[in-house]
Short mmCIF file of C-alpha atoms and ligand atoms in Angstrom, two decimals:
data_model
loop_
_atom_site.label_atom_id
_atom_site.label_comp_id
_atom_site.label_asym_id
_atom_site.label_seq_id
_atom_site.Cartn_x
_atom_site.Cartn_y
_atom_site.Cartn_z
CA MET A 140 -3.11 -9.59 -13.29
CA ARG A 141 -0.82 -9.77 -10.27
CA LEU A 142 0.71 -6.44 -9.56
CA VAL A 143 3.05 -4.92 -7.00
CA LEU A 144 2.81 -1.21 -6.20
CA LEU A 145 6.04 0.05 -4.72
CA GLY A 146 6.94 3.45 -3.40
CA PRO A 147 7.57 5.49 -0.28
CA PRO A 148 4.94 6.17 2.38
CA GLY A 149 2.46 8.78 1.21
CA VAL A 150 3.11 8.35 -2.51
CA GLY A 151 -0.45 7.16 -3.16
CA LYS A 152 -0.12 3.36 -3.30
CA GLY A 153 -3.27 2.84 -1.24
CA THR A 154 -5.44 5.31 -3.15
CA GLN A 155 -4.31 4.19 -6.58
CA GLY A 156 -4.21 0.52 -5.64
CA ARG A 157 -7.76 0.61 -4.30
CA ARG A 158 -9.03 2.20 -7.48
CA LEU A 159 -7.17 -0.20 -9.77
CA ALA A 160 -8.44 -3.19 -7.80
CA ASN A 161 -12.05 -1.93 -7.77
CA ASP A 162 -12.07 -1.07 -11.45
CA HIS A 163 -10.70 -4.43 -12.56
CA GLY A 164 -12.19 -6.87 -10.06
CA TRP A 165 -8.86 -7.67 -8.42
CA ALA A 166 -8.28 -8.04 -4.70
CA LEU A 167 -6.44 -5.23 -2.94
CA ILE A 168 -3.92 -6.75 -0.57
CA SER A 169 -2.73 -3.95 1.66
CA THR A 170 -0.45 -5.37 4.34
CA GLY A 171 -0.53 -2.16 6.39
CA GLU A 172 -4.33 -2.26 6.43
CA MET A 173 -4.30 -5.94 7.41
CA LEU A 174 -1.99 -5.18 10.33
CA ARG A 175 -4.05 -2.18 11.46
CA ASP A 176 -7.21 -4.33 11.35
CA ALA A 177 -5.49 -7.04 13.40
CA ALA A 178 -4.32 -4.40 15.89
CA SER A 179 -7.80 -2.92 16.27
CA ARG A 180 -9.25 -6.41 16.80
CA GLY A 181 -6.59 -6.97 19.48
CA THR A 182 -5.21 -10.22 18.03
CA LEU A 183 -1.76 -11.36 19.16
CA LEU A 184 -0.33 -10.56 15.73
CA GLY A 185 -1.98 -7.17 15.77
CA LEU A 186 -0.74 -6.24 19.21
CA GLU A 187 2.82 -7.27 18.37
CA ALA A 188 2.74 -5.52 15.01
CA ARG A 189 1.34 -2.34 16.50
CA ARG A 190 4.54 -1.65 18.40
CA SER A 191 6.63 -1.73 15.20
CA MET A 192 4.03 0.17 13.20
CA ASP A 193 3.61 2.98 15.71
CA ALA A 194 7.38 3.39 15.83
CA GLY A 195 7.62 3.51 12.02
CA MET A 196 9.59 0.23 11.90
CA LEU A 197 8.95 -2.85 9.79
CA VAL A 198 7.27 -6.02 11.02
CA ALA A 199 9.37 -9.22 10.66
CA ASP A 200 9.67 -10.69 7.16
CA GLU A 201 8.42 -14.18 8.17
CA VAL A 202 5.25 -12.72 9.67
CA MET A 203 4.52 -10.65 6.57
CA ILE A 204 5.29 -13.47 4.14
CA GLY A 205 2.92 -15.79 6.02
CA LEU A 206 0.18 -13.15 5.99
CA VAL A 207 0.44 -12.54 2.25
CA LYS A 208 0.62 -16.23 1.46
CA GLU A 209 -2.67 -16.85 3.25
CA ARG A 210 -4.40 -13.74 1.97
CA SER A 211 -3.42 -14.30 -1.66
CA GLU A 212 -5.00 -17.77 -1.56
CA GLU A 213 -8.44 -16.37 -0.79
CA THR A 214 -11.10 -16.62 -3.49
CA ASP A 215 -11.27 -12.92 -4.30
CA ALA A 216 -7.57 -12.97 -5.22
CA HIS A 217 -7.90 -15.76 -7.79
CA HIS A 218 -8.52 -13.34 -10.67
CA GLY A 219 -5.64 -11.15 -9.65
CA PHE A 220 -4.46 -8.83 -6.95
CA VAL A 221 -2.74 -5.57 -6.26
CA LEU A 222 -0.14 -5.71 -3.53
CA ASP A 223 0.12 -2.43 -1.63
CA GLY A 224 2.91 -2.33 0.95
CA PHE A 225 4.37 -5.75 0.17
CA PRO A 226 7.11 -6.62 -0.57
CA ARG A 227 9.02 -4.10 1.51
CA THR A 228 12.36 -5.88 1.70
CA VAL A 229 14.41 -7.93 -0.76
CA PRO A 230 13.80 -11.18 1.22
CA GLN A 231 10.03 -10.51 0.97
CA ALA A 232 10.36 -10.05 -2.81
CA VAL A 233 12.29 -13.29 -3.15
CA ALA A 234 9.69 -15.13 -1.03
CA LEU A 235 6.88 -13.66 -3.16
CA ASP A 236 8.45 -14.94 -6.38
CA ARG A 237 8.94 -18.38 -4.83
CA MET A 238 5.39 -18.46 -3.54
CA LEU A 239 3.93 -17.58 -6.94
CA GLU A 240 6.25 -19.97 -8.74
CA SER A 241 5.09 -22.83 -6.51
CA ARG A 242 1.55 -22.07 -7.70
CA GLY A 243 2.60 -21.89 -11.35
CA GLN A 244 2.03 -18.13 -11.30
CA ARG A 245 4.14 -15.02 -11.62
CA LEU A 246 4.00 -11.28 -11.09
CA ASP A 247 2.73 -9.48 -14.17
CA ALA A 248 3.90 -6.01 -13.22
CA VAL A 249 5.95 -4.09 -10.67
CA ILE A 250 5.18 -0.40 -10.63
CA GLY A 251 7.24 2.08 -8.61
CA LEU A 252 5.39 5.29 -7.78
CA THR A 253 7.72 8.24 -7.28
CA ALA A 254 7.52 11.60 -5.52
CA PRO A 255 10.04 13.97 -3.93
CA GLU A 256 10.50 13.48 -0.19
CA SER A 257 9.40 17.04 0.64
CA GLU A 258 6.02 16.32 -0.93
CA LEU A 259 5.65 13.04 0.96
CA VAL A 260 6.17 14.77 4.30
CA SER A 261 3.47 17.35 3.63
CA ARG A 262 1.08 14.72 2.24
CA LEU A 263 1.48 12.42 5.23
CA SER A 264 0.92 15.18 7.76
CA ALA A 265 -2.30 16.22 5.97
CA ARG A 266 -3.59 12.66 5.51
CA TYR A 267 -6.73 11.37 7.24
CA GLU A 268 -8.61 8.16 6.65
CA CYS A 269 -12.07 6.77 7.15
CA PRO A 270 -11.98 4.10 9.87
CA VAL A 271 -14.78 2.22 8.06
CA CYS A 272 -13.81 2.09 4.36
CA LYS A 273 -10.14 3.14 4.80
CA ARG A 274 -10.46 5.75 2.06
CA ALA A 275 -7.68 8.31 2.39
CA TYR A 276 -8.34 12.05 2.32
CA ASN A 277 -5.95 14.94 2.32
CA ARG A 278 -6.87 18.08 4.24
CA VAL A 279 -5.33 20.25 1.51
CA SER A 280 -5.47 18.46 -1.83
CA ALA A 281 -8.37 16.01 -1.44
CA PRO A 282 -10.63 17.10 1.43
CA PRO A 283 -13.95 15.40 2.19
CA ARG A 284 -17.19 17.22 1.31
CA VAL A 285 -17.89 17.86 5.01
CA ASP A 286 -14.98 18.70 7.30
CA ARG A 287 -13.48 15.54 8.94
CA ARG A 288 -16.34 13.29 7.73
CA CYS A 289 -16.02 10.50 5.17
CA ASP A 290 -18.11 11.22 2.05
CA ASP A 291 -19.53 7.68 2.21
CA HIS A 292 -19.66 7.24 6.01
CA PRO A 293 -20.53 10.67 7.40
CA GLU A 294 -21.48 9.10 10.75
CA VAL A 295 -17.83 8.53 11.65
CA GLU A 296 -15.04 11.02 12.07
CA LEU A 297 -11.91 10.72 9.91
CA ILE A 298 -8.82 9.71 11.85
CA GLN A 299 -5.12 10.33 11.52
CA ARG A 300 -2.97 7.19 11.58
CA VAL A 301 -0.63 7.12 14.58
CA ASP A 302 2.32 6.58 12.23
CA ASP A 303 1.38 9.66 10.18
CA ARG A 304 2.15 11.88 13.17
CA GLU A 305 4.92 14.37 12.60
CA GLU A 306 7.34 12.65 14.99
CA THR A 307 7.12 9.24 13.23
CA VAL A 308 7.27 10.30 9.57
CA PRO A 309 11.08 10.86 9.40
CA LYS A 310 11.64 7.36 10.81
CA ARG A 311 9.33 5.81 8.21
CA LEU A 312 11.13 7.62 5.41
CA GLU A 313 14.49 6.49 6.77
CA VAL A 314 13.27 2.87 6.99
CA TYR A 315 11.99 3.21 3.42
CA ARG A 316 15.35 4.49 2.16
CA GLU A 317 17.32 1.80 3.95
CA GLN A 318 15.15 -1.29 3.65
CA THR A 319 12.64 -0.78 0.86
CA ALA A 320 14.38 1.42 -1.73
CA PRO A 321 16.92 -1.38 -2.48
CA LEU A 322 13.94 -3.31 -3.82
CA LEU A 323 13.72 -0.84 -6.68
CA ASP A 324 17.22 -1.83 -7.77
CA HIS A 325 16.36 -5.47 -7.26
CA TYR A 326 13.43 -5.29 -9.69
CA ARG A 327 15.17 -2.82 -12.00
CA GLY A 328 18.12 -5.20 -12.30
CA GLN A 329 15.69 -7.91 -13.38
CA GLY A 330 14.15 -5.56 -15.96
CA ARG A 331 10.77 -5.76 -14.21
CA LEU A 332 10.34 -2.25 -12.82
CA THR A 333 8.19 0.45 -14.41
CA GLU A 334 8.30 3.85 -12.73
CA VAL A 335 5.29 6.16 -12.70
CA ARG A 336 5.26 9.70 -11.32
CA GLY A 337 3.03 9.84 -8.25
CA THR A 338 2.78 13.64 -8.17
CA GLY A 339 0.04 15.81 -9.65
CA PRO A 340 -3.72 15.18 -9.64
CA ALA A 341 -4.73 11.63 -8.59
CA GLU A 342 -6.67 11.28 -11.84
CA GLU A 343 -3.55 11.88 -13.94
CA VAL A 344 -1.51 9.45 -11.85
CA TYR A 345 -4.22 6.85 -12.38
CA ARG A 346 -4.16 7.38 -16.14
CA ALA A 347 -0.36 7.03 -16.18
CA LEU A 348 -0.61 3.86 -14.11
CA LYS A 349 -3.12 2.31 -16.47
CA ALA A 350 -0.99 3.27 -19.45
CA ALA A 351 2.00 1.58 -17.77
CA LEU A 352 -0.09 -1.56 -17.32
CA GLY A 353 -1.21 -1.51 -20.93
CA SER A 354 -4.92 -1.07 -20.08
CA PRO A 355 -5.54 -4.54 -18.65
CA GLN A 356 -9.01 -5.96 -18.92
CA ALA A 357 -11.16 -6.82 -15.93
CA SER A 358 -10.47 -10.13 -14.17
CA ARG A 359 -7.73 -11.19 -16.49
P1 LIG B 605 1.51 1.03 5.29
O1 LIG B 605 0.05 1.16 5.55
O2 LIG B 605 1.82 0.25 4.04
O3 LIG B 605 2.21 2.36 5.33
O4 LIG B 605 2.11 0.16 6.49
C1 LIG B 605 2.05 0.61 7.82
C2 LIG B 605 3.06 -0.15 8.67
O5 LIG B 605 2.76 -1.54 8.67
C3 LIG B 605 4.50 -0.07 8.21
O6 LIG B 605 5.14 1.12 8.63
C4 LIG B 605 5.09 -1.31 8.86
O7 LIG B 605 5.27 -1.12 10.25
C5 LIG B 605 3.96 -2.31 8.70
N1 LIG B 605 4.06 -3.05 7.42
C6 LIG B 605 3.17 -3.01 6.39
N2 LIG B 605 3.57 -3.80 5.39
C7 LIG B 605 4.75 -4.34 5.78
C8 LIG B 605 5.68 -5.24 5.17
N3 LIG B 605 5.48 -5.73 3.94
N4 LIG B 605 6.79 -5.58 5.88
C9 LIG B 605 7.01 -5.12 7.12
N5 LIG B 605 6.17 -4.25 7.74
C10 LIG B 605 5.06 -3.87 7.09
#
């Protein structure tokens, strides 16, 4: 199963994508996470990407397409993958189709997670993540067992992403509306988009997601 999870920042793509990938033995390809890793390792790509990320802007299409091409060829992605955060522009979507076609593959599903913008703003400002396993917590709706400590890595303190700061969130939402939302129409026009409500308890969203995917089997 090769799946794209679309949706605005804070809608739950990372949380749901991670769970789907773990439960089915697929690779989770999160482009934001790849860029943050590269930035923390201080690679040239990471340092360049950091400037765009911290400002809430997108990294260039060619860079992202190259990253996903390489990553999706790795062994753990052979049985399937969940793309979280890619594509984010129509040219990225077109490149993804071409890339898969050249391998004799195709996307099996495109899911758009939805939530009202007011909820996204409050979710993003309450979001913290574990720097080790990248699990996301929410101070209000999904807090860790011990304040500011990851349930699985209590030795490290949870951190807030720079781009989740109050001053950057409006820019990210604007970039989403202008550059990424047109992708919904792109896939809808091709009859490939399934929308799933991203609000409510994470467990219910997960059930709805699996229903939309038709309960795929592991490693298919
Ligand atoms: P995310 O973790 O998906 O919210 O991504 C964090 C940031 O990484 C974004 O705000 C962009 O700056 C950058 N980024 C991640 N994925 C992409 C992409 N597919 N195209 C361009 N920029 C991206």
